[in-house]
């Protein structure tokens, strides 16, 4: 089944707002200033994002680290707060691309992406396959040629 992948890209201002409003504790310590760079880091078995921040008042470059999980959670909370739609049952993964933080959203089954309509479409397709198989089998049992392409596939396979 095909997979849908969607990317939501956040500005540095949105990232700062998300971190500041996050119910977790990490975002509260984000220093004031302009976020100039974001770098993925790994310490032991922890995945972090390192923020480079230019503090205009002191004219200093500062660094700040936060766990990827906290940033992803903060961005998801931000999306809920700003009514940015995100599929509930999708895999969400944090990425840093072109100095921006992104959420990559993977929907494993397009039926999930299209809601009830996609699920109904899949059910109807399965029902049609089952009817074809029943016709093929009943034709074999009763010795009738059903004329379906299922017969030719069964004979050639």
mmCIF file of C-alpha atoms in Angstrom:
data_model
loop_
_atom_site.group_PDB
_atom_site.id
_atom_site.type_symbol
_atom_site.label_atom_id
_atom_site.label_comp_id
_atom_site.label_asym_id
_atom_site.label_seq_id
_atom_site.Cartn_x
_atom_site.Cartn_y
_atom_site.Cartn_z
ATOM 1 C CA UNK A 1 0.000 0.000 0.000
ATOM 2 C CA UNK A 2 1.393 3.469 -0.775
ATOM 3 C CA UNK A 3 2.601 5.738 2.013
ATOM 4 C CA UNK A 4 1.963 9.463 2.259
ATOM 5 C CA UNK A 5 4.710 11.711 3.596
ATOM 6 C CA UNK A 6 4.024 15.299 4.533
ATOM 7 C CA UNK A 7 6.479 17.891 5.840
ATOM 8 C CA UNK A 8 5.560 20.845 8.041
ATOM 9 C CA UNK A 9 8.323 23.463 8.181
ATOM 10 C CA UNK A 10 8.483 25.905 11.095
ATOM 11 C CA UNK A 11 10.094 29.331 11.180
ATOM 12 C CA UNK A 12 12.520 30.168 13.958
ATOM 13 C CA UNK A 13 9.860 32.454 15.488
ATOM 14 C CA UNK A 14 7.325 29.595 15.500
ATOM 15 C CA UNK A 15 9.932 27.292 17.032
ATOM 16 C CA UNK A 16 10.697 29.831 19.754
ATOM 17 C CA UNK A 17 6.963 30.309 20.451
ATOM 18 C CA UNK A 18 6.415 26.542 20.567
ATOM 19 C CA UNK A 19 9.333 26.039 22.951
ATOM 20 C CA UNK A 20 8.225 28.909 25.198
ATOM 21 C CA UNK A 21 4.630 27.598 25.396
ATOM 22 C CA UNK A 22 5.600 23.923 25.777
ATOM 23 C CA UNK A 23 4.252 22.285 28.900
ATOM 24 C CA UNK A 24 7.609 20.495 29.359
ATOM 25 C CA UNK A 25 10.427 22.243 31.173
ATOM 26 C CA UNK A 26 13.157 22.376 28.477
ATOM 27 C CA UNK A 27 11.730 25.216 26.371
ATOM 28 C CA UNK A 28 11.513 27.638 29.275
ATOM 29 C CA UNK A 29 15.330 27.988 29.384
ATOM 30 C CA UNK A 30 15.702 29.044 25.738
ATOM 31 C CA UNK A 31 17.812 32.233 25.873
ATOM 32 C CA UNK A 32 16.527 35.478 24.395
ATOM 33 C CA UNK A 33 17.876 36.448 20.996
ATOM 34 C CA UNK A 34 17.729 35.371 17.386
ATOM 35 C CA UNK A 35 18.054 31.688 16.539
ATOM 36 C CA UNK A 36 20.824 31.631 13.941
ATOM 37 C CA UNK A 37 21.468 27.903 13.535
ATOM 38 C CA UNK A 38 20.036 24.526 14.443
ATOM 39 C CA UNK A 39 22.232 21.439 14.563
ATOM 40 C CA UNK A 40 21.348 17.846 15.361
ATOM 41 C CA UNK A 41 23.529 16.375 18.102
ATOM 42 C CA UNK A 42 23.901 13.034 19.781
ATOM 43 C CA UNK A 43 25.158 12.590 23.330
ATOM 44 C CA UNK A 44 25.411 9.004 24.474
ATOM 45 C CA UNK A 45 22.057 7.570 23.393
ATOM 46 C CA UNK A 46 20.195 10.881 23.449
ATOM 47 C CA UNK A 47 19.295 12.871 20.341
ATOM 48 C CA UNK A 48 19.404 16.613 20.877
ATOM 49 C CA UNK A 49 19.072 19.801 18.881
ATOM 50 C CA UNK A 50 21.668 22.475 19.497
ATOM 51 C CA UNK A 51 20.423 26.035 19.074
ATOM 52 C CA UNK A 52 22.897 28.804 18.210
ATOM 53 C CA UNK A 53 21.436 32.067 19.436
ATOM 54 C CA UNK A 54 22.680 35.600 18.897
ATOM 55 C CA UNK A 55 21.841 37.769 21.889
ATOM 56 C CA UNK A 56 21.737 41.338 20.572
ATOM 57 C CA UNK A 57 21.766 42.944 24.015
ATOM 58 C CA UNK A 58 25.120 41.412 24.960
ATOM 59 C CA UNK A 59 26.329 40.826 21.370
ATOM 60 C CA UNK A 60 27.195 37.222 22.283
ATOM 61 C CA UNK A 61 26.577 33.889 20.624
ATOM 62 C CA UNK A 62 24.957 31.421 22.970
ATOM 63 C CA UNK A 63 24.141 27.739 22.638
ATOM 64 C CA UNK A 64 21.217 25.828 24.044
ATOM 65 C CA UNK A 65 20.411 22.127 23.768
ATOM 66 C CA UNK A 66 17.032 20.424 23.962
ATOM 67 C CA UNK A 67 15.992 16.805 23.432
ATOM 68 C CA UNK A 68 14.455 16.085 20.018
ATOM 69 C CA UNK A 69 11.432 14.510 21.708
ATOM 70 C CA UNK A 70 10.694 17.713 23.640
ATOM 71 C CA UNK A 71 10.985 19.837 20.511
ATOM 72 C CA UNK A 72 8.708 17.486 18.545
ATOM 73 C CA UNK A 73 6.163 17.540 21.385
ATOM 74 C CA UNK A 74 6.364 21.339 21.582
ATOM 75 C CA UNK A 75 5.756 21.628 17.834
ATOM 76 C CA UNK A 76 2.800 19.235 17.976
ATOM 77 C CA UNK A 77 1.318 21.276 20.849
ATOM 78 C CA UNK A 78 1.949 24.417 18.763
ATOM 79 C CA UNK A 79 0.057 22.876 15.811
ATOM 80 C CA UNK A 80 -2.876 22.002 18.060
ATOM 81 C CA UNK A 81 -2.907 25.517 19.513
ATOM 82 C CA UNK A 82 -2.738 27.187 16.073
ATOM 83 C CA UNK A 83 -5.224 24.688 14.568
ATOM 84 C CA UNK A 84 -2.696 23.329 12.055
ATOM 85 C CA UNK A 85 -4.120 19.936 11.078
ATOM 86 C CA UNK A 86 -1.993 16.898 11.870
ATOM 87 C CA UNK A 87 -3.199 13.315 11.414
ATOM 88 C CA UNK A 88 -3.583 11.666 14.812
ATOM 89 C CA UNK A 89 -2.464 8.137 13.908
ATOM 90 C CA UNK A 90 0.577 9.082 11.853
ATOM 91 C CA UNK A 91 4.268 8.697 12.616
ATOM 92 C CA UNK A 92 5.836 12.091 13.312
ATOM 93 C CA UNK A 93 9.583 12.637 13.136
ATOM 94 C CA UNK A 94 11.659 15.748 13.770
ATOM 95 C CA UNK A 95 14.089 16.838 11.036
ATOM 96 C CA UNK A 96 16.421 19.777 10.576
ATOM 97 C CA UNK A 97 16.565 20.812 6.941
ATOM 98 C CA UNK A 98 18.112 23.998 5.560
ATOM 99 C CA UNK A 99 18.483 25.406 9.087
ATOM 100 C CA UNK A 100 14.755 24.954 9.760
ATOM 101 C CA UNK A 101 13.075 22.499 12.055
ATOM 102 C CA UNK A 102 10.461 20.301 10.369
ATOM 103 C CA UNK A 103 7.997 17.614 11.313
ATOM 104 C CA UNK A 104 7.882 14.767 8.800
ATOM 105 C CA UNK A 105 4.541 13.012 8.983
ATOM 106 C CA UNK A 106 4.234 9.505 7.540
ATOM 107 C CA UNK A 107 0.862 7.926 7.015
ATOM 108 C CA UNK A 108 1.393 4.215 6.496
ATOM 109 C CA UNK A 109 -1.828 3.542 4.632
ATOM 110 C CA UNK A 110 -3.499 6.043 2.356
ATOM 111 C CA UNK A 111 -6.852 4.698 3.562
ATOM 112 C CA UNK A 112 -6.049 6.390 6.873
ATOM 113 C CA UNK A 113 -5.282 9.656 5.094
ATOM 114 C CA UNK A 114 -8.656 9.770 3.386
ATOM 115 C CA UNK A 115 -10.676 8.807 6.437
ATOM 116 C CA UNK A 116 -13.910 6.878 6.049
ATOM 117 C CA UNK A 117 -14.019 7.301 2.270
ATOM 118 C CA UNK A 118 -10.637 5.636 1.850
ATOM 119 C CA UNK A 119 -11.578 2.803 4.187
ATOM 120 C CA UNK A 120 -14.870 2.232 2.347
ATOM 121 C CA UNK A 121 -13.034 2.219 -0.975
ATOM 122 C CA UNK A 122 -10.688 -0.464 0.339
ATOM 123 C CA UNK A 123 -13.605 -2.542 1.673
ATOM 124 C CA UNK A 124 -15.401 -2.358 -1.678
ATOM 125 C CA UNK A 125 -12.219 -3.390 -3.491
ATOM 126 C CA UNK A 126 -11.786 -6.394 -1.172
ATOM 127 C CA UNK A 127 -15.440 -7.354 -1.656
ATOM 128 C CA UNK A 128 -15.046 -7.237 -5.429
ATOM 129 C CA UNK A 129 -11.952 -9.455 -5.175
ATOM 130 C CA UNK A 130 -13.861 -11.918 -2.988
ATOM 131 C CA UNK A 131 -16.826 -12.055 -5.420
ATOM 132 C CA UNK A 132 -14.433 -12.749 -8.306
ATOM 133 C CA UNK A 133 -12.775 -15.536 -6.322
ATOM 134 C CA UNK A 134 -16.151 -17.083 -5.398
ATOM 135 C CA UNK A 135 -17.197 -17.024 -9.083
ATOM 136 C CA UNK A 136 -13.938 -18.668 -10.089
ATOM 137 C CA UNK A 137 -14.212 -21.358 -7.431
ATOM 138 C CA UNK A 138 -17.890 -22.067 -8.123
ATOM 139 C CA UNK A 139 -17.056 -22.387 -11.820
ATOM 140 C CA UNK A 140 -14.404 -24.976 -10.989
ATOM 141 C CA UNK A 141 -16.723 -26.889 -8.640
ATOM 142 C CA UNK A 142 -19.625 -27.016 -11.103
ATOM 143 C CA UNK A 143 -17.425 -27.406 -14.172
ATOM 144 C CA UNK A 144 -18.556 -24.139 -15.750
ATOM 145 C CA UNK A 145 -16.430 -21.660 -17.610
ATOM 146 C CA UNK A 146 -17.034 -18.338 -15.844
ATOM 147 C CA UNK A 147 -15.235 -16.363 -18.557
ATOM 148 C CA UNK A 148 -13.408 -14.322 -15.939
ATOM 149 C CA UNK A 149 -9.776 -13.473 -16.267
ATOM 150 C CA UNK A 150 -9.403 -15.189 -12.891
ATOM 151 C CA UNK A 151 -9.816 -18.517 -14.729
ATOM 152 C CA UNK A 152 -6.952 -17.798 -17.095
ATOM 153 C CA UNK A 153 -4.745 -16.670 -14.218
ATOM 154 C CA UNK A 154 -5.532 -19.832 -12.246
ATOM 155 C CA UNK A 155 -4.857 -22.086 -15.253
ATOM 156 C CA UNK A 156 -1.609 -20.378 -16.207
ATOM 157 C CA UNK A 157 -0.333 -20.233 -12.573
#
